[in-house]
PDB file of C-alpha atoms in Angstrom:
ATOM      1  CA  MET Q 201       0.046   0.018  -0.110  1.00 33.00           C
ATOM      2  CA  PHE Q 202       1.362   3.514  -0.920  1.00 36.00           C
ATOM      3  CA  HIS Q 203       1.058   5.754   2.046  1.00 38.00           C
ATOM      4  CA  LEU Q 204       0.643   9.498   1.206  1.00 38.00           C
ATOM      5  CA  HIS Q 205       1.612  10.882   4.581  1.00 39.00           C
ATOM      6  CA  TYR Q 206       5.097  12.380   2.534  1.00 39.00           C
ATOM      7  CA  PHE Q 207       2.829  14.175   0.076  1.00 39.00           C
ATOM      8  CA  PRO Q 208       0.491  16.136   2.608  1.00 40.00           C
ATOM      9  CA  LYS Q 209      -0.852  17.939  -0.543  1.00 40.00           C
ATOM     10  CA  LEU Q 210      -2.027  14.643  -1.843  1.00 39.00           C
ATOM     11  CA  GLN Q 211      -3.394  12.951   1.346  1.00 41.00           C
ATOM     12  CA  SER Q 212      -6.948  14.538   0.838  1.00 39.00           C
ATOM     13  CA  GLN Q 213      -7.396  13.423  -2.407  1.00 39.00           C
ATOM     14  CA  LEU Q 214      -8.357  10.066  -2.050  1.00 38.00           C
ATOM     15  CA  THR Q 215     -10.043   9.469  -5.501  1.00 40.00           C
ATOM     16  CA  GLY Q 216      -9.596   6.955  -8.489  1.00 40.00           C
ATOM     17  CA  GLY Q 217      -7.416   9.772 -10.192  1.00 40.00           C
ATOM     18  CA  LEU Q 218      -4.942   9.569  -7.050  1.00 39.00           C
ATOM     19  CA  LEU Q 219      -2.907   6.700  -8.562  1.00 39.00           C
ATOM     20  CA  ILE Q 220      -2.573   8.652 -11.770  1.00 39.00           C
ATOM     21  CA  VAL Q 221      -1.317  11.717 -10.127  1.00 42.00           C
ATOM     22  CA  VAL Q 222       1.346   9.692  -7.987  1.00 45.00           C
ATOM     23  CA  SER Q 223       2.123   7.542 -10.896  1.00 44.00           C
ATOM     24  CA  HIS Q 224       3.047  11.062 -12.797  1.00 44.00           C
ATOM     25  CA  LEU Q 225       5.096  12.105  -9.691  1.00 46.00           C
ATOM     26  CA  CYS Q 226       7.036   9.099  -9.652  1.00 51.00           C
ATOM     27  CA  TYR Q 227       7.555   8.226 -13.392  1.00 59.00           C
ATOM     28  CA  ALA Q 228       7.185  11.293 -15.354  1.00 77.00           C
ATOM     29  CA  ASP Q 229      10.647  12.512 -15.299  1.00 88.00           C
ATOM     30  CA  THR Q 230      13.790  14.060 -16.962  1.00 94.00           C
ATOM     31  CA  THR Q 231      17.029  12.724 -16.595  1.00 96.00           C
ATOM     32  CA  LEU Q 232      19.591  15.502 -15.262  1.00 97.00           C
ATOM     33  CA  GLN Q 233      22.685  13.488 -14.739  1.00 96.00           C
ATOM     34  CA  THR Q 234      23.618   9.814 -14.502  1.00 96.00           C
ATOM     35  CA  PHE Q 235      26.467   7.777 -13.216  1.00 94.00           C
ATOM     36  CA  GLU Q 236      27.586   4.060 -13.545  1.00 93.00           C
ATOM     37  CA  ASN Q 237      29.950   1.426 -11.709  1.00 91.00           C
ATOM     38  CA  ILE Q 238      30.905   3.993  -8.866  1.00 89.00           C
ATOM     39  CA  GLU Q 239      33.375   2.342  -7.252  1.00 87.00           C
ATOM     40  CA  GLN Q 240      33.046   3.339  -3.711  1.00 87.00           C
ATOM     41  CA  TYR Q 241      29.447   1.158  -4.130  1.00 85.00           C
ATOM     42  CA  PRO Q 242      30.738  -2.273  -5.362  1.00 80.00           C
ATOM     43  CA  SER Q 243      28.225  -4.793  -6.467  1.00 82.00           C
ATOM     44  CA  THR Q 244      28.761  -7.978  -8.653  1.00 82.00           C
ATOM     45  CA  GLU Q 245      27.251  -6.750 -11.855  1.00 85.00           C
ATOM     46  CA  GLY Q 246      27.772  -2.995 -11.575  1.00 89.00           C
ATOM     47  CA  ASN Q 247      25.562   0.048 -10.214  1.00 93.00           C
ATOM     48  CA  SER Q 248      23.924   3.237 -11.392  1.00 94.00           C
ATOM     49  CA  LEU Q 249      22.769   6.498  -9.923  1.00 96.00           C
ATOM     50  CA  ARG Q 250      20.680   8.985 -11.777  1.00 97.00           C
ATOM     51  CA  LEU Q 251      19.008  12.080 -10.836  1.00 97.00           C
ATOM     52  CA  ALA Q 252      15.865  13.474 -12.889  1.00 97.00           C
ATOM     53  CA  LYS Q 253      13.517  16.131 -12.518  1.00 96.00           C
ATOM     54  CA  LEU Q 254       9.939  15.195 -11.458  1.00 94.00           C
ATOM     55  CA  LYS Q 255       6.732  17.656 -12.087  1.00 91.00           C
ATOM     56  CA  GLN Q 256       7.379  18.578  -8.486  1.00 89.00           C
ATOM     57  CA  GLY Q 257      11.123  18.227  -6.896  1.00 93.00           C
ATOM     58  CA  CYS Q 258      13.451  15.690  -8.219  1.00 96.00           C
ATOM     59  CA  LYS Q 259      14.303  11.843  -7.686  1.00 97.00           C
ATOM     60  CA  ILE Q 260      17.475  10.094  -7.049  1.00 97.00           C
ATOM     61  CA  GLU Q 261      17.391   6.239  -8.399  1.00 97.00           C
ATOM     62  CA  ALA Q 262      20.209   4.213  -6.925  1.00 96.00           C
ATOM     63  CA  GLN Q 263      20.354   0.700  -8.777  1.00 94.00           C
ATOM     64  CA  PHE Q 264      22.849  -2.103  -7.971  1.00 92.00           C
ATOM     65  CA  TYR Q 265      23.103  -5.167 -10.022  1.00 89.00           C
ATOM     66  CA  GLY Q 266      24.039  -8.743  -8.650  1.00 85.00           C
ATOM     67  CA  GLU Q 267      24.099 -12.211 -10.252  1.00 79.00           C
ATOM     68  CA  LEU Q 268      20.800 -13.319  -8.584  1.00 79.00           C
ATOM     69  CA  GLY Q 269      18.849  -9.922  -8.470  1.00 83.00           C
ATOM     70  CA  ARG Q 270      19.132  -6.157  -8.129  1.00 87.00           C
ATOM     71  CA  ILE Q 271      18.073  -3.271  -5.786  1.00 91.00           C
ATOM     72  CA  LYS Q 272      16.548  -0.301  -6.836  1.00 94.00           C
ATOM     73  CA  GLU Q 273      16.236   2.761  -4.566  1.00 95.00           C
ATOM     74  CA  ASN Q 274      14.170   5.870  -5.098  1.00 97.00           C
ATOM     75  CA  TYR Q 275      14.571   9.162  -3.115  1.00 97.00           C
ATOM     76  CA  LEU Q 276      11.793  11.905  -3.933  1.00 97.00           C
ATOM     77  CA  PHE Q 277      12.887  15.268  -2.639  1.00 96.00           C
ATOM     78  CA  GLN Q 278      11.934  18.875  -3.125  1.00 92.00           C
ATOM     79  CA  GLN Q 279      14.500  21.499  -2.268  1.00 86.00           C
ATOM     80  CA  ARG Q 280      17.078  19.044  -0.620  1.00 85.00           C
ATOM     81  CA  GLN Q 281      14.066  17.857   1.797  1.00 92.00           C
ATOM     82  CA  LEU Q 282      13.438  14.199   1.563  1.00 95.00           C
ATOM     83  CA  ASN Q 283      10.092  13.344   1.175  1.00 94.00           C
ATOM     84  CA  TYR Q 284       9.909   9.939   0.234  1.00 96.00           C
ATOM     85  CA  VAL Q 285      12.001   6.558   0.127  1.00 97.00           C
ATOM     86  CA  ALA Q 286      11.049   3.237  -1.314  1.00 96.00           C
ATOM     87  CA  ARG Q 287      13.474   0.305  -2.132  1.00 95.00           C
ATOM     88  CA  TYR Q 288      12.552  -2.272  -4.550  1.00 93.00           C
ATOM     89  CA  GLU Q 289      14.182  -5.660  -4.388  1.00 90.00           C
ATOM     90  CA  TYR Q 290      14.134  -7.612  -7.404  1.00 87.00           C
ATOM     91  CA  THR Q 291      14.781 -11.593  -7.290  1.00 83.00           C
ATOM     92  CA  TYR Q 292      15.700 -13.408 -10.339  1.00 77.00           C
ATOM     93  CA  SER Q 293      14.476 -16.999 -10.679  1.00 70.00           C
ATOM     94  CA  ASP Q 294      15.639 -19.804 -12.622  1.00 62.00           C
ATOM     95  CA  GLY Q 295      19.194 -19.337 -12.041  1.00 56.00           C
ATOM     96  CA  GLY Q 296      19.157 -15.667 -12.639  1.00 56.00           C
ATOM     97  CA  LEU Q 297      22.018 -14.032 -14.605  1.00 56.00           C
ATOM     98  CA  SER Q 298      24.755 -16.774 -13.684  1.00 51.00           C
ATOM     99  CA  ASN Q 299      22.593 -19.694 -15.481  1.00 49.00           C
ATOM    100  CA  LEU Q 300      21.443 -17.688 -18.837  1.00 52.00           C
ATOM    101  CA  SER Q 301      22.603 -20.407 -20.977  1.00 54.00           C
ATOM    102  CA  ASP Q 302      20.808 -23.240 -19.013  1.00 56.00           C
ATOM    103  CA  ASN Q 303      17.369 -20.700 -18.690  1.00 52.00           C
ATOM    104  CA  GLN Q 304      18.224 -18.856 -22.505  1.00 56.00           C
ATOM    105  CA  GLY Q 305      17.091 -15.795 -20.664  1.00 55.00           C
ATOM    106  CA  LYS Q 306      13.589 -16.857 -19.727  1.00 55.00           C
ATOM    107  CA  PHE Q 307      13.643 -16.163 -16.169  1.00 55.00           C
ATOM    108  CA  LYS Q 308      11.342 -14.400 -13.895  1.00 62.00           C
ATOM    109  CA  THR Q 309      11.699 -11.405 -11.792  1.00 68.00           C
ATOM    110  CA  GLN Q 310      10.197 -11.371  -8.355  1.00 70.00           C
ATOM    111  CA  GLN Q 311       9.673  -7.609  -6.745  1.00 81.00           C
ATOM    112  CA  LYS Q 312       9.364  -6.655  -3.174  1.00 88.00           C
ATOM    113  CA  ARG Q 313       8.717  -3.054  -2.414  1.00 91.00           C
ATOM    114  CA  ILE Q 314       9.633  -1.598   1.126  1.00 93.00           C
ATOM    115  CA  GLU Q 315       8.846   1.988   1.950  1.00 94.00           C
ATOM    116  CA  LEU Q 316      11.567   3.392   4.188  1.00 94.00           C
ATOM    117  CA  ASP Q 317      11.704   6.114   6.561  1.00 95.00           C
ATOM    118  CA  PRO Q 318      12.735   9.286   5.374  1.00 95.00           C
ATOM    119  CA  GLU Q 319      13.682  10.511   8.741  1.00 95.00           C
ATOM    120  CA  ALA Q 320      16.108   7.657   9.681  1.00 96.00           C
ATOM    121  CA  ALA Q 321      19.603   8.209  10.177  1.00 96.00           C
ATOM    122  CA  LYS Q 322      20.618   5.663   7.752  1.00 95.00           C
ATOM    123  CA  THR Q 323      18.554   6.569   5.021  1.00 96.00           C
ATOM    124  CA  ARG Q 324      19.319  10.227   5.402  1.00 96.00           C
ATOM    125  CA  ALA Q 325      22.650   9.626   5.440  1.00 96.00           C
ATOM    126  CA  ASP Q 326      22.619   7.495   2.175  1.00 95.00           C
ATOM    127  CA  PHE Q 327      20.350  10.472   0.709  1.00 97.00           C
ATOM    128  CA  GLN Q 328      22.984  13.126   1.556  1.00 95.00           C
ATOM    129  CA  GLU Q 329      26.053  10.945  -0.037  1.00 95.00           C
ATOM    130  CA  TYR Q 330      23.960  10.463  -3.245  1.00 95.00           C
ATOM    131  CA  LEU Q 331      23.533  14.091  -3.038  1.00 95.00           C
ATOM    132  CA  SER Q 332      26.938  15.055  -3.000  1.00 94.00           C
ATOM    133  CA  LEU Q 333      27.864  13.031  -6.407  1.00 94.00           C
ATOM    134  CA  PHE Q 334      25.753  15.150  -8.433  1.00 96.00           C
ATOM    135  CA  SER Q 335      26.716  18.702  -9.889  1.00 95.00           C
ATOM    136  CA  ARG Q 336      25.342  21.786  -8.542  1.00 94.00           C
ATOM    137  CA  THR Q 337      24.181  22.589 -11.790  1.00 95.00           C
ATOM    138  CA  ALA Q 338      21.958  19.796 -12.214  1.00 95.00           C
ATOM    139  CA  LEU Q 339      20.849  20.118  -8.420  1.00 94.00           C
ATOM    140  CA  LYS Q 340      19.747  23.692  -9.034  1.00 92.00           C
ATOM    141  CA  LYS Q 341      17.147  22.287 -11.571  1.00 91.00           C
ATOM    142  CA  CYS Q 342      15.695  20.634  -8.851  1.00 89.00           C
ATOM    143  CA  HIS Q 343      14.168  23.930  -7.067  1.00 76.00           C
TER     144      HIS Q 343
END
C-alpha cells in the first residue's frame, strides 16, 4: 500500500485519479545526470545512480545489480528535503544471470517494495551521500 503521509498535499485527495497523480510524480521524469559503476558502491554486476527532474521536485534512483537480483532505491525530494523513499528488491528465478545458457534468458523477476522512513538516520545519510555526487548545476534544476 502506498502511504501518502509524505505527500501532504495529496493526502486529502483519495479518489480514483490519485493513482494517476502519484504515478506521474514517480514516473514522468527527465534525466539530469547519471553515473555508472561508481567504485565506492561495489556490486557484482555494477551500479548506477540517476538524478531526474519530476513535475514537482526531483528523484535520485540508485540501482545495484547482482547475479541473482538487483536493488533499486528511489529518493523523492524537493529543495533537498527528502519526502519519500522506497526500496525495490528484485530476485531472479531459475538461476538468474549466472545461468543464462541454461534458462536462455527466460527467467522471471520477483519484486518486493519496502517503504523506508525518510527521517531514519541511515536513509538520510545515504541520501546526503548520493546528493554529493551530483553537480550543483544539475541539483539547481531540482528547485
